[in-house]
Amino acid sequence: MTDKVVLDNQLCFQINRAHQLFNRFYQSPLKKFELTYAQYTVLLALWEHQGVTINQLGDKLGLGTGTLTPLLKRMETAGWLTRTRSTEDERRVIVNLTSKAVQSKSSILEETSNCISKLDFDDSTYQKAMDTIDDIQHRLDKSVDQRER
């Protein structure tokens, strides 16, 4: 690490910049479905586990309800999902995919599958990047947990 404080040397800035670039990177393949990158990640999570609460979905995506609720409302209006109150506990809202989302899954994944291949990663480089990102997330989670005590 360097002692000189320069924006480009800040890990937080570089990760944020990569996040912004991924948003733009996925715009083109998602445009034909009228989806944003954030909406795409919601679909990915729900394709894995449907019928989850907004809180469970937020935990999976790392989003608070203040961010997630308007996003889900827009997706519901567009016909991608439904939000219904739990019959067991009316405070809980359950999120489910619509038939549109289920039927569009293969088309959406086909369009987006080319994205990572455009980065020209071999399997080893891809796995190293995933391991590094996982390690950073683990360290951040641990650091946040310690600060909240």
mmCIF file of N, CA, C and O in Angstrom, residues 54 63-71:
data_model
loop_
_atom_site.group_PDB
_atom_site.id
_atom_site.type_symbol
_atom_site.label_atom_id
_atom_site.label_comp_id
_atom_site.label_asym_id
_atom_site.label_seq_id
_atom_site.Cartn_x
_atom_site.Cartn_y
_atom_site.Cartn_z
ATOM 1 N N ILE A 54 -39.817 -9.727 1.828
ATOM 2 C CA ILE A 54 -39.008 -8.596 1.379
ATOM 3 C C ILE A 54 -37.716 -8.524 2.197
ATOM 4 O O ILE A 54 -36.647 -8.257 1.654
ATOM 5 N N LEU A 63 -29.727 -5.074 0.270
ATOM 6 C CA LEU A 63 -30.496 -3.839 0.091
ATOM 7 C C LEU A 63 -31.482 -3.667 1.236
ATOM 8 O O LEU A 63 -32.104 -4.635 1.675
ATOM 9 N N GLY A 64 -31.644 -2.439 1.681
ATOM 10 C CA GLY A 64 -32.627 -2.123 2.705
ATOM 11 C C GLY A 64 -34.011 -2.016 2.102
ATOM 12 O O GLY A 64 -34.167 -1.853 0.885
ATOM 13 N N THR A 65 -35.019 -2.065 2.958
ATOM 14 C CA THR A 65 -36.397 -2.006 2.463
ATOM 15 C C THR A 65 -36.704 -0.667 1.797
ATOM 16 O O THR A 65 -37.517 -0.617 0.877
ATOM 17 N N GLY A 66 -36.042 0.379 2.227
ATOM 18 C CA GLY A 66 -36.263 1.693 1.612
ATOM 19 C C GLY A 66 -35.820 1.742 0.156
ATOM 20 O O GLY A 66 -36.377 2.488 -0.648
ATOM 21 N N THR A 67 -34.833 0.958 -0.186
ATOM 22 C CA THR A 67 -34.361 0.862 -1.570
ATOM 23 C C THR A 67 -35.143 -0.208 -2.322
ATOM 24 O O THR A 67 -35.529 -0.023 -3.480
ATOM 25 N N LEU A 68 -35.381 -1.319 -1.655
ATOM 26 C CA LEU A 68 -35.985 -2.478 -2.309
ATOM 27 C C LEU A 68 -37.471 -2.283 -2.620
ATOM 28 O O LEU A 68 -37.937 -2.674 -3.701
ATOM 29 N N THR A 69 -38.218 -1.689 -1.715
ATOM 30 C CA THR A 69 -39.666 -1.565 -1.902
ATOM 31 C C THR A 69 -40.040 -0.816 -3.182
ATOM 32 O O THR A 69 -40.847 -1.324 -3.973
ATOM 33 N N PRO A 70 -39.464 0.361 -3.470
ATOM 34 C CA PRO A 70 -39.828 1.029 -4.729
ATOM 35 C C PRO A 70 -39.399 0.225 -5.967
ATOM 36 O O PRO A 70 -40.096 0.222 -6.988
ATOM 37 N N LEU A 71 -38.271 -0.470 -5.852
ATOM 38 C CA LEU A 71 -37.790 -1.312 -6.944
ATOM 39 C C LEU A 71 -38.796 -2.432 -7.220
ATOM 40 O O LEU A 71 -39.153 -2.701 -8.374
#
